[in-house]
Short mmCIF file of C-alpha atoms in Angstrom, two decimals:
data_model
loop_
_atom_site.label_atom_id
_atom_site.label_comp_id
_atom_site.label_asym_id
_atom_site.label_seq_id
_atom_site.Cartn_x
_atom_site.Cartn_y
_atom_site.Cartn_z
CA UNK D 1 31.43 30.97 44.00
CA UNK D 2 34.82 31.56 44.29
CA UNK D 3 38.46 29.52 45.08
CA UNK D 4 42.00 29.92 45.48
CA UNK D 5 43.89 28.34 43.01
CA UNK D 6 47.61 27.01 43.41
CA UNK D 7 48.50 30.47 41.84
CA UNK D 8 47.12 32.33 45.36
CA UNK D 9 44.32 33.81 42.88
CA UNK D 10 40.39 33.31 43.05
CA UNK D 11 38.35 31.16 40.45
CA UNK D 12 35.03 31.07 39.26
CA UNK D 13 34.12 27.25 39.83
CA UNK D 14 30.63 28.05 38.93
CA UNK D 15 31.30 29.65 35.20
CA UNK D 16 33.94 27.09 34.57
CA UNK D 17 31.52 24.06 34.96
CA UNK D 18 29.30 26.15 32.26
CA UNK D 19 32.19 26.70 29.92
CA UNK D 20 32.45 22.46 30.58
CA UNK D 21 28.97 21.80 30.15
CA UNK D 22 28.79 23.64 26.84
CA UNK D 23 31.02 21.67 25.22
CA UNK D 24 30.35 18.32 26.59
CA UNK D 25 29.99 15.68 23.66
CA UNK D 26 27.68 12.59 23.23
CA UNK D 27 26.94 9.82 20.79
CA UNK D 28 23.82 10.67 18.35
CA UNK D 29 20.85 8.90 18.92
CA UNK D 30 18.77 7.51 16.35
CA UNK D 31 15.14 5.21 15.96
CA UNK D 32 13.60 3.89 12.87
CA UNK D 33 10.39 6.29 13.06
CA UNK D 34 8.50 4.97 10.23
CA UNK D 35 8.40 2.38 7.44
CA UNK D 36 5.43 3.71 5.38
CA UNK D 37 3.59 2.29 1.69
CA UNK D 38 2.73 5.41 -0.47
CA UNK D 39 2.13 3.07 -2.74
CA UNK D 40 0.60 -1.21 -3.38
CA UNK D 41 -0.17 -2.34 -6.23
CA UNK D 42 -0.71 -6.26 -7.22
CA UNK D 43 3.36 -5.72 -8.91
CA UNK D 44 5.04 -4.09 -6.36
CA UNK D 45 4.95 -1.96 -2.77
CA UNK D 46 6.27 1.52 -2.68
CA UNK D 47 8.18 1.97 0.36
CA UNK D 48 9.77 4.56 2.62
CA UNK D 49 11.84 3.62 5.79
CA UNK D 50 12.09 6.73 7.98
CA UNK D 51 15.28 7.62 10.32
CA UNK D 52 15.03 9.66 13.31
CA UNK D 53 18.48 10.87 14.43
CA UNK D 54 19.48 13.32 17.10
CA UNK D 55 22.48 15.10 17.48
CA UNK D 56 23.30 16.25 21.08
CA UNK D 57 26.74 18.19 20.11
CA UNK D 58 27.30 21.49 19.69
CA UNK D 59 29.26 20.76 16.27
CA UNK D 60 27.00 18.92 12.62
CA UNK D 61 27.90 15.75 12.75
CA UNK D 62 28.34 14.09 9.15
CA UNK D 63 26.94 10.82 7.88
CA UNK D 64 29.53 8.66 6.46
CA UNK D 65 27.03 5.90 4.85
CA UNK D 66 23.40 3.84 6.32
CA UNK D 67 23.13 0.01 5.29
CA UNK D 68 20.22 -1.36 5.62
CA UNK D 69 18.14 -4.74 4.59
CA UNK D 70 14.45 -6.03 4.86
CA UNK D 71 14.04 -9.80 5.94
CA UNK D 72 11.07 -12.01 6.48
CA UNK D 73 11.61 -14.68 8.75
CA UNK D 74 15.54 -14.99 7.63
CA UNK D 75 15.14 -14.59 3.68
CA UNK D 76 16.56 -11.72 2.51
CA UNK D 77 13.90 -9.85 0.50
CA UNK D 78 16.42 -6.56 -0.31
CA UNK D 79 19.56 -4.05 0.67
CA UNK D 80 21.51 -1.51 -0.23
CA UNK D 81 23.79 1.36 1.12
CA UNK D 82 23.58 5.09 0.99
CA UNK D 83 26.78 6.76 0.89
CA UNK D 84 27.00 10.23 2.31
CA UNK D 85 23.79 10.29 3.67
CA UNK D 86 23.80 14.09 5.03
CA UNK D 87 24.85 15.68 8.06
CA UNK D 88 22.86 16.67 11.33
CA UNK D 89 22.83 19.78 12.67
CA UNK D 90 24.34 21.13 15.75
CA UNK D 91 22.19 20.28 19.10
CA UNK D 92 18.97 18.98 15.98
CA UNK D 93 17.27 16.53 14.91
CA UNK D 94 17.01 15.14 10.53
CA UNK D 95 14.77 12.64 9.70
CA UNK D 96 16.83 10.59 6.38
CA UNK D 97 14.27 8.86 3.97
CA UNK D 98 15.55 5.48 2.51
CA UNK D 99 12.90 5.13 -0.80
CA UNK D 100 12.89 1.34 -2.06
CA UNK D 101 10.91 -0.86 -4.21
CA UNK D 102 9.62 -4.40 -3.24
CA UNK D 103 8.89 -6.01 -6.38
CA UNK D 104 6.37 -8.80 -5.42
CA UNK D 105 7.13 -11.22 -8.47
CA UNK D 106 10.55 -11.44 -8.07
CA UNK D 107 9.97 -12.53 -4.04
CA UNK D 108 6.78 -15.24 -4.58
CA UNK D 109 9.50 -16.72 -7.67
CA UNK D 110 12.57 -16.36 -5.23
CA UNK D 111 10.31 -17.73 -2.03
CA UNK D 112 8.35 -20.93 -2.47
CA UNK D 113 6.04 -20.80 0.64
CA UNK D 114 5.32 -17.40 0.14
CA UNK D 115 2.12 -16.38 -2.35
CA UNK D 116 0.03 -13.57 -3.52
CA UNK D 117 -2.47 -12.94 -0.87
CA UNK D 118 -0.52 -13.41 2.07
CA UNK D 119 0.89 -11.15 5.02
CA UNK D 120 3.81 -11.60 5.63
CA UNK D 121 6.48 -10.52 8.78
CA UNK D 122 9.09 -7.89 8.39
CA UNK D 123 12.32 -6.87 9.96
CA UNK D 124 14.18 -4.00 8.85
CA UNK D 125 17.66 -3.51 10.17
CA UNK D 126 19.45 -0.08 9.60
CA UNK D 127 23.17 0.30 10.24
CA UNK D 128 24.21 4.38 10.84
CA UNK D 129 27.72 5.36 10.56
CA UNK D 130 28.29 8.92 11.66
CA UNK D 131 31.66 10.65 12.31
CA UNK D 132 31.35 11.82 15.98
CA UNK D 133 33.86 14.05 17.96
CA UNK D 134 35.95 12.99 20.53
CA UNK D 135 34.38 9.36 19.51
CA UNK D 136 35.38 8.97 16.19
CA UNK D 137 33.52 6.71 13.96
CA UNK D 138 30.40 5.67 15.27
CA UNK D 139 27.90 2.70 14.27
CA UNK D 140 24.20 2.31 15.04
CA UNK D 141 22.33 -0.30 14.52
CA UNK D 142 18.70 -0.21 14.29
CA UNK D 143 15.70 -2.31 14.02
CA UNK D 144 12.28 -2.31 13.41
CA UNK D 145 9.51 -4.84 12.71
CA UNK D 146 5.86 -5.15 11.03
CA UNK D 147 4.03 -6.70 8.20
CA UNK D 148 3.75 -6.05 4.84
CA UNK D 149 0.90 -7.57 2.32
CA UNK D 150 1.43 -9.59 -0.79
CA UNK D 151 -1.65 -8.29 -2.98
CA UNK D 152 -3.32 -11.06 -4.74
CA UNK D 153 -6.13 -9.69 -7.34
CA UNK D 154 -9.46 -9.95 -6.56
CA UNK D 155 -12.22 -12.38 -8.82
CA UNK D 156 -15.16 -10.27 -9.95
CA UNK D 157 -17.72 -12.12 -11.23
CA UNK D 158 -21.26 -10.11 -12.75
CA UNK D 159 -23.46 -12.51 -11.58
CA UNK D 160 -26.33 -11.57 -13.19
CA UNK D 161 -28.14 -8.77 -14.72
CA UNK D 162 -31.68 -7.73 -13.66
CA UNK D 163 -33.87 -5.72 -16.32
CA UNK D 164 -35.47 -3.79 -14.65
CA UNK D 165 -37.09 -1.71 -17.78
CA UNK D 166 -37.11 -3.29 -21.55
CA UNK D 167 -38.46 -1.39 -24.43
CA UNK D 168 -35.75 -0.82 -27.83
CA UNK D 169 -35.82 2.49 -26.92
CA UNK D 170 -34.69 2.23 -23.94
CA UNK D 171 -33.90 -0.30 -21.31
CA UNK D 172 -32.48 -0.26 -17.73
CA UNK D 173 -31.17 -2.70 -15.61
CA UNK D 174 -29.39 -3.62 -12.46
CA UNK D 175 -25.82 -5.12 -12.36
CA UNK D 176 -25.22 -7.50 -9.98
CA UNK D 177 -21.05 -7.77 -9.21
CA UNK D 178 -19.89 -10.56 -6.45
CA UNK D 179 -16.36 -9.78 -5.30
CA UNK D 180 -14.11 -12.24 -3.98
CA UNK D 181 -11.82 -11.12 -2.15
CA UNK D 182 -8.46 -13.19 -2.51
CA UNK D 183 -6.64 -12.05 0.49
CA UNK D 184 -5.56 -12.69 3.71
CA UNK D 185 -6.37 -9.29 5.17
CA UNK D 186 -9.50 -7.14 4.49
CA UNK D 187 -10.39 -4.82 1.88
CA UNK D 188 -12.81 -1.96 1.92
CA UNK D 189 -14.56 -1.30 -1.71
CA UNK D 190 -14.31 2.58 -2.08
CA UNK D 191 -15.08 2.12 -6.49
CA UNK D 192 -15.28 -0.06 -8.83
CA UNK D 193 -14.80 1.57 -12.66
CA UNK D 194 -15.44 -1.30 -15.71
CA UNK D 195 -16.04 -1.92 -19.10
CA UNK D 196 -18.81 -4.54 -20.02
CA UNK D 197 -19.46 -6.78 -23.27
CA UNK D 198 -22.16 -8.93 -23.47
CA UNK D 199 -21.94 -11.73 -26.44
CA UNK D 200 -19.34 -9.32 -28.02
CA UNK D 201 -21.31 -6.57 -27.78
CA UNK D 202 -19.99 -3.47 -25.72
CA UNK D 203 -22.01 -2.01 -23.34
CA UNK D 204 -19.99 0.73 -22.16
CA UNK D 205 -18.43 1.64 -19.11
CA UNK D 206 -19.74 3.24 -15.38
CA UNK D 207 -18.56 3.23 -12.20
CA UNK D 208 -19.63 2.59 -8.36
CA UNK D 209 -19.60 5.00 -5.95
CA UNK D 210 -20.76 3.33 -2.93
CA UNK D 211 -18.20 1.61 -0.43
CA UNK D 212 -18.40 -2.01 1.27
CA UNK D 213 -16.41 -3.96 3.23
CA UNK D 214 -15.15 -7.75 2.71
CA UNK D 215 -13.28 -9.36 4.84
CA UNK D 216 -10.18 -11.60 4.32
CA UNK D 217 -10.79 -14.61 2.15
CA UNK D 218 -14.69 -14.06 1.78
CA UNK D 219 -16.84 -12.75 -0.77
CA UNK D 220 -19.23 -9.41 -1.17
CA UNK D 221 -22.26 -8.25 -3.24
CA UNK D 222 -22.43 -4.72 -4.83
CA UNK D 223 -25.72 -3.67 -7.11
CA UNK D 224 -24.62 -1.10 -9.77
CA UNK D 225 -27.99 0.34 -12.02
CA UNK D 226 -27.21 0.87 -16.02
CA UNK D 227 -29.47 2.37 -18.80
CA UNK D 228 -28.88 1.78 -22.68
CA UNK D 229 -30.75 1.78 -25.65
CA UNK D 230 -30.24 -1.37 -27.59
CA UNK D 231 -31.42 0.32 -30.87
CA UNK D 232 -27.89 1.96 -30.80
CA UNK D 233 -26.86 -1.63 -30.83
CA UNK D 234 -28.31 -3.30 -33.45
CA UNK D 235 -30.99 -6.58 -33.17
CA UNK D 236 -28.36 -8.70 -31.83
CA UNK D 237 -28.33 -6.66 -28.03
CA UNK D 238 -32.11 -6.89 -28.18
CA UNK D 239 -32.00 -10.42 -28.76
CA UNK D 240 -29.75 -10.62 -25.65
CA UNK D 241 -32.05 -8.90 -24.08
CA UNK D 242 -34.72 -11.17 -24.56
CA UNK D 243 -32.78 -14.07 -23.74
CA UNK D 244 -32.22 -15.66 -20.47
CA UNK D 245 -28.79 -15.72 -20.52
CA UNK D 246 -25.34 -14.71 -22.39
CA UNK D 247 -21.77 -14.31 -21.71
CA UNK D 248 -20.01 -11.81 -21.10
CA UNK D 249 -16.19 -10.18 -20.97
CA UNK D 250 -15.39 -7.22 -18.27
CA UNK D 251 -11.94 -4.97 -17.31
CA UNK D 252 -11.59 -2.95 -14.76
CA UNK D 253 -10.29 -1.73 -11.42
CA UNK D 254 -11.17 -1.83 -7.70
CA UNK D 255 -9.96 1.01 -5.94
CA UNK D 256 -10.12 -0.05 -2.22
CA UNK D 257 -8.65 0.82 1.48
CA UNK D 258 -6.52 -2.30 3.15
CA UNK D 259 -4.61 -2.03 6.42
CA UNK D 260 -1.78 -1.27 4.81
CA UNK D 261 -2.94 1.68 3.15
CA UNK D 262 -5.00 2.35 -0.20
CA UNK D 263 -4.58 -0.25 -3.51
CA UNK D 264 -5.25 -0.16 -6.94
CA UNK D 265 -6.42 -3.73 -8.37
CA UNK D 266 -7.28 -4.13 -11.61
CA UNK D 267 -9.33 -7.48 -12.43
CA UNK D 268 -10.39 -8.91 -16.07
CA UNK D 269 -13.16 -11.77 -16.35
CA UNK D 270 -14.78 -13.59 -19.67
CA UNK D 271 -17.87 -15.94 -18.38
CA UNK D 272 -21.47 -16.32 -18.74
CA UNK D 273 -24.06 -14.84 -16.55
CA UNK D 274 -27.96 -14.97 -16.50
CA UNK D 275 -30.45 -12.33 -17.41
CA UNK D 276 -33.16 -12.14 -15.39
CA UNK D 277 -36.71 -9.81 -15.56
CA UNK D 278 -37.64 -7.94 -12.17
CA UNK D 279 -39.47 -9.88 -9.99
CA UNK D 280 -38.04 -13.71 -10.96
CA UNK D 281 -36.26 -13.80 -7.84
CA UNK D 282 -37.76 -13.33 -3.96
CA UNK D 283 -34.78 -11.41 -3.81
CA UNK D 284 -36.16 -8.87 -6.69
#
Protein backbone atom coordinates (compact mmCIF):
# COMPACT_ATOMS: atom_id res chain seq x y z
CA UNK A 1 0.00 0.00 0.00
CA UNK A 2 1.14 3.10 -1.02
CA UNK A 3 0.72 7.22 -0.12
CA UNK A 4 1.73 10.54 -1.05
CA UNK A 5 3.63 12.17 1.36
CA UNK A 6 3.89 16.10 1.86
CA UNK A 7 7.08 15.69 -0.33
CA UNK A 8 4.61 14.69 -3.59
CA UNK A 9 6.43 11.12 -3.24
CA UNK A 10 4.79 7.59 -2.47
CA UNK A 11 5.25 5.67 0.93
CA UNK A 12 5.12 2.30 2.00
CA UNK A 13 2.57 2.57 5.03
CA UNK A 14 2.55 -1.12 5.21
CA UNK A 15 6.58 -1.73 5.73
CA UNK A 16 6.77 1.27 7.93
CA UNK A 17 4.24 -0.12 10.56
CA UNK A 18 6.72 -3.36 10.45
CA UNK A 19 9.85 -1.30 10.89
CA UNK A 20 7.40 0.19 14.10
CA UNK A 21 6.32 -3.00 15.26
CA UNK A 22 9.85 -4.39 15.46
CA UNK A 23 10.99 -2.15 17.73
CA UNK A 24 8.08 -1.59 19.92
CA UNK A 25 9.14 -1.90 23.71
CA UNK A 26 7.30 -3.36 26.81
CA UNK A 27 7.78 -3.88 30.51
CA UNK A 28 9.16 -7.57 31.41
CA UNK A 29 6.92 -9.77 32.94
CA UNK A 30 7.71 -11.94 35.69
CA UNK A 31 5.77 -14.84 38.24
CA UNK A 32 7.20 -16.63 41.13
CA UNK A 33 7.13 -20.23 39.36
CA UNK A 34 8.22 -22.29 42.17
CA UNK A 35 9.28 -22.33 45.82
CA UNK A 36 10.63 -25.93 46.10
CA UNK A 37 12.40 -28.10 49.44
CA UNK A 38 15.36 -30.20 48.02
CA UNK A 39 15.94 -30.67 51.25
CA UNK A 40 13.97 -31.13 55.38
CA UNK A 41 15.54 -32.20 57.91
CA UNK A 42 14.36 -31.91 61.79
CA UNK A 43 17.32 -28.59 61.78
CA UNK A 44 16.52 -26.87 58.88
CA UNK A 45 14.54 -26.71 55.21
CA UNK A 46 16.52 -26.36 52.07
CA UNK A 47 14.84 -24.00 49.89
CA UNK A 48 14.71 -22.69 46.36
CA UNK A 49 12.33 -19.79 45.26
CA UNK A 50 12.06 -19.87 41.45
CA UNK A 51 11.58 -16.59 39.13
CA UNK A 52 10.00 -16.69 35.87
CA UNK A 53 10.76 -13.51 33.88
CA UNK A 54 10.03 -12.61 30.30
CA UNK A 55 11.52 -10.18 28.27
CA UNK A 56 9.35 -8.91 25.32
CA UNK A 57 12.17 -6.40 23.81
CA UNK A 58 14.24 -6.82 21.18
CA UNK A 59 17.35 -5.55 23.36
CA UNK A 60 18.77 -8.01 27.09
CA UNK A 61 17.47 -6.31 29.59
CA UNK A 62 19.81 -6.27 32.83
CA UNK A 63 18.86 -7.01 36.41
CA UNK A 64 19.87 -4.33 38.70
CA UNK A 65 19.09 -6.32 42.14
CA UNK A 66 15.75 -8.87 43.52
CA UNK A 67 14.72 -8.36 47.32
CA UNK A 68 12.86 -10.66 48.63
CA UNK A 69 11.47 -11.96 52.26
CA UNK A 70 9.44 -15.03 53.61
CA UNK A 71 6.66 -14.19 56.29
CA UNK A 72 4.22 -16.29 58.19
CA UNK A 73 1.28 -14.58 59.20
CA UNK A 74 3.34 -11.06 59.62
CA UNK A 75 6.64 -12.42 61.39
CA UNK A 76 9.41 -12.09 59.42
CA UNK A 77 11.07 -15.52 59.18
CA UNK A 78 14.09 -14.19 56.54
CA UNK A 79 15.47 -11.68 53.57
CA UNK A 80 18.03 -10.71 51.67
CA UNK A 81 18.99 -9.01 48.29
CA UNK A 82 20.78 -10.21 45.23
CA UNK A 83 22.67 -7.66 43.51
CA UNK A 84 23.20 -8.04 39.81
CA UNK A 85 21.06 -10.77 39.41
CA UNK A 86 21.71 -11.45 35.49
CA UNK A 87 20.31 -10.20 32.44
CA UNK A 88 17.43 -11.60 30.12
CA UNK A 89 17.77 -12.14 26.79
CA UNK A 90 16.36 -10.39 23.87
CA UNK A 91 12.50 -11.44 23.08
CA UNK A 92 13.42 -14.82 26.16
CA UNK A 93 12.61 -16.02 28.98
CA UNK A 94 15.48 -16.88 32.47
CA UNK A 95 14.27 -18.51 35.26
CA UNK A 96 16.72 -16.79 38.51
CA UNK A 97 17.06 -19.27 41.51
CA UNK A 98 17.10 -17.51 44.99
CA UNK A 99 18.80 -20.65 47.31
CA UNK A 100 18.07 -19.95 51.17
CA UNK A 101 18.16 -21.72 54.38
CA UNK A 102 15.30 -21.80 57.00
CA UNK A 103 16.89 -22.76 60.09
CA UNK A 104 13.98 -24.19 62.23
CA UNK A 105 15.62 -23.52 65.78
CA UNK A 106 16.29 -20.16 65.38
CA UNK A 107 12.27 -19.53 64.25
CA UNK A 108 10.43 -21.94 67.18
CA UNK A 109 13.16 -19.68 69.74
CA UNK A 110 12.31 -16.35 67.83
CA UNK A 111 8.31 -17.40 67.57
CA UNK A 112 6.55 -18.52 70.71
CA UNK A 113 3.29 -20.02 69.24
CA UNK A 114 5.06 -21.69 66.70
CA UNK A 115 6.54 -25.52 67.49
CA UNK A 116 8.14 -28.48 65.96
CA UNK A 117 5.44 -30.40 64.32
CA UNK A 118 3.44 -27.79 62.96
CA UNK A 119 2.52 -26.40 59.36
CA UNK A 120 2.76 -23.40 59.09
CA UNK A 121 1.53 -20.47 56.24
CA UNK A 122 3.93 -18.79 53.93
CA UNK A 123 4.16 -15.68 51.89
CA UNK A 124 7.02 -14.92 49.85
CA UNK A 125 7.29 -11.49 48.35
CA UNK A 126 9.93 -10.83 45.55
CA UNK A 127 10.80 -7.29 44.49
CA UNK A 128 12.54 -7.24 40.61
CA UNK A 129 14.37 -4.26 39.54
CA UNK A 130 15.31 -4.40 35.89
CA UNK A 131 16.67 -1.55 33.72
CA UNK A 132 14.10 -1.33 30.85
CA UNK A 133 14.32 0.89 27.65
CA UNK A 134 12.40 3.70 26.97
CA UNK A 135 11.03 2.95 30.74
CA UNK A 136 13.90 3.25 32.70
CA UNK A 137 14.08 1.59 35.98
CA UNK A 138 11.51 -0.78 36.52
CA UNK A 139 10.13 -2.57 39.83
CA UNK A 140 8.11 -5.78 40.17
CA UNK A 141 6.72 -6.97 42.85
CA UNK A 142 5.77 -10.45 43.29
CA UNK A 143 4.04 -12.79 45.54
CA UNK A 144 3.44 -16.13 46.24
CA UNK A 145 1.94 -18.23 49.05
CA UNK A 146 1.98 -21.96 50.59
CA UNK A 147 3.00 -23.90 53.59
CA UNK A 148 5.98 -25.08 54.82
CA UNK A 149 6.42 -27.92 57.74
CA UNK A 150 8.21 -27.59 61.02
CA UNK A 151 9.61 -31.31 61.40
CA UNK A 152 9.22 -32.55 64.85
CA UNK A 153 11.10 -36.13 65.35
CA UNK A 154 9.25 -39.01 65.54
CA UNK A 155 9.08 -41.48 69.07
CA UNK A 156 10.04 -45.04 68.21
CA UNK A 157 9.41 -47.24 70.73
CA UNK A 158 10.44 -51.43 70.22
CA UNK A 159 7.65 -52.62 71.87
CA UNK A 160 8.48 -55.92 72.24
CA UNK A 161 10.46 -58.69 70.87
CA UNK A 162 8.92 -62.05 69.83
CA UNK A 163 11.34 -65.22 69.76
CA UNK A 164 10.34 -66.85 67.43
CA UNK A 165 13.37 -69.62 67.49
CA UNK A 166 15.72 -70.06 70.80
CA UNK A 167 18.55 -72.47 70.85
CA UNK A 168 22.49 -70.82 71.85
CA UNK A 169 23.26 -71.55 68.58
CA UNK A 170 21.05 -69.76 67.11
CA UNK A 171 17.96 -67.77 67.79
CA UNK A 172 15.50 -65.65 65.72
CA UNK A 173 13.04 -63.31 66.54
CA UNK A 174 10.60 -60.70 65.48
CA UNK A 175 10.97 -56.93 66.29
CA UNK A 176 8.10 -55.22 66.99
CA UNK A 177 8.69 -51.06 66.36
CA UNK A 178 5.49 -48.63 67.15
CA UNK A 179 6.06 -45.26 65.50
CA UNK A 180 4.55 -42.21 66.64
CA UNK A 181 4.31 -39.95 64.48
CA UNK A 182 4.73 -36.33 66.05
CA UNK A 183 3.38 -34.24 63.32
CA UNK A 184 0.79 -32.34 62.06
CA UNK A 185 0.91 -33.67 58.50
CA UNK A 186 1.46 -37.33 57.39
CA UNK A 187 4.40 -39.34 56.89
CA UNK A 188 4.92 -42.35 54.72
CA UNK A 189 7.64 -44.98 56.26
CA UNK A 190 9.83 -45.84 53.14
CA UNK A 191 13.00 -47.42 55.92
CA UNK A 192 13.84 -47.56 59.01
CA UNK A 193 17.92 -48.39 59.58
CA UNK A 194 18.88 -48.92 63.67
CA UNK A 195 21.18 -50.08 66.03
CA UNK A 196 19.81 -52.21 69.04
CA UNK A 197 21.23 -52.95 72.70
CA UNK A 198 19.53 -54.98 74.92
CA UNK A 199 20.73 -54.70 78.82
CA UNK A 200 24.00 -53.24 77.31
CA UNK A 201 24.44 -55.75 75.08
CA UNK A 202 24.63 -54.86 71.24
CA UNK A 203 22.69 -56.61 68.98
CA UNK A 204 23.65 -55.16 65.83
CA UNK A 205 22.08 -53.25 63.29
CA UNK A 206 19.32 -54.07 60.14
CA UNK A 207 17.09 -52.26 58.35
CA UNK A 208 13.28 -52.23 57.00
CA UNK A 209 12.44 -52.29 53.70
CA UNK A 210 8.80 -52.28 53.66
CA UNK A 211 6.77 -48.87 53.53
CA UNK A 212 3.61 -47.73 55.72
CA UNK A 213 1.74 -44.93 56.12
CA UNK A 214 0.80 -42.87 59.46
CA UNK A 215 -1.09 -40.22 59.51
CA UNK A 216 -0.70 -36.83 61.32
CA UNK A 217 -0.52 -37.11 65.07
CA UNK A 218 -1.23 -41.00 65.23
CA UNK A 219 0.78 -43.93 65.69
CA UNK A 220 1.90 -47.13 63.34
CA UNK A 221 3.16 -50.74 63.78
CA UNK A 222 6.06 -52.18 61.65
CA UNK A 223 7.36 -56.05 62.31
CA UNK A 224 11.11 -56.27 61.41
CA UNK A 225 12.54 -60.32 61.75
CA UNK A 226 16.32 -60.61 63.30
CA UNK A 227 18.58 -63.75 63.73
CA UNK A 228 21.68 -63.90 66.20
CA UNK A 229 23.53 -66.32 67.95
CA UNK A 230 23.82 -65.45 71.57
CA UNK A 231 26.92 -67.74 71.99
CA UNK A 232 28.78 -64.83 70.18
CA UNK A 233 27.47 -62.93 73.11
CA UNK A 234 28.37 -64.44 76.06
CA UNK A 235 25.73 -66.05 78.97
CA UNK A 236 24.50 -62.73 79.78
CA UNK A 237 22.34 -62.38 76.06
CA UNK A 238 21.12 -65.90 76.75
CA UNK A 239 19.99 -65.01 80.03
CA UNK A 240 18.06 -62.15 78.33
CA UNK A 241 16.83 -64.41 76.31
CA UNK A 242 15.30 -66.44 78.77
CA UNK A 243 13.90 -63.67 80.58
CA UNK A 244 10.65 -62.01 80.14
CA UNK A 245 11.78 -58.78 79.85
CA UNK A 246 14.90 -56.22 79.59
CA UNK A 247 15.69 -52.81 78.50
CA UNK A 248 16.93 -51.68 75.88
CA UNK A 249 18.82 -48.48 74.00
CA UNK A 250 18.24 -47.90 70.01
CA UNK A 251 19.61 -45.04 67.22
CA UNK A 252 18.57 -44.66 64.14
CA UNK A 253 16.82 -43.02 61.22
CA UNK A 254 13.43 -42.99 59.46
CA UNK A 255 13.69 -42.20 56.00
CA UNK A 256 10.09 -41.25 54.97
CA UNK A 257 7.92 -39.27 52.14
CA UNK A 258 5.79 -36.08 53.67
CA UNK A 259 3.84 -33.63 51.52
CA UNK A 260 6.44 -31.53 51.41
CA UNK A 261 8.80 -33.76 49.91
CA UNK A 262 11.20 -36.61 51.33
CA UNK A 263 12.85 -36.27 55.21
CA UNK A 264 15.50 -37.70 57.00
CA UNK A 265 14.63 -38.18 60.89
CA UNK A 266 16.83 -39.61 63.01
CA UNK A 267 15.28 -40.84 66.51
CA UNK A 268 17.26 -42.27 69.74
CA UNK A 269 15.26 -44.19 72.60
CA UNK A 270 16.62 -45.99 76.06
CA UNK A 271 13.45 -47.99 77.71
CA UNK A 272 12.41 -51.35 78.61
CA UNK A 273 10.45 -53.68 76.51
CA UNK A 274 9.09 -57.30 77.02
CA UNK A 275 10.26 -60.52 75.54
CA UNK A 276 7.81 -62.68 74.62
CA UNK A 277 7.89 -66.65 73.14
CA UNK A 278 5.67 -67.27 69.88
CA UNK A 279 2.37 -67.98 70.59
CA UNK A 280 1.85 -65.87 74.17
CA UNK A 281 -0.18 -63.47 72.42
CA UNK A 282 -3.64 -64.14 70.16
CA UNK A 283 -1.91 -61.80 68.13
CA UNK A 284 1.20 -64.40 67.64
Amino acid sequence: MFAIGVDGRPHNIEMSSDIGSAFRWGKPEADVSGFHLPSITTKQAEVIISVLITNPNPVPIPLLEMIYSIESDGRHLCSGTIPDAGTVHAHGSETIKIPLTLIYKDIVDTFQDIEPGQVIPYLVKVSLVADVPVFGQVTIPLKKEGTIPIPQKPDVDLDKVVWDHLSFEKTAATLHFSIKNQNHFEIGVKSLAYNLSLANVPIGEASLGQSTTISANDSGLVQLPISFRPMDFGGALWDIVRGRGTGYDMTGNLEVDTPFGPMHLPFNKSSETTLKKKGDDEDN
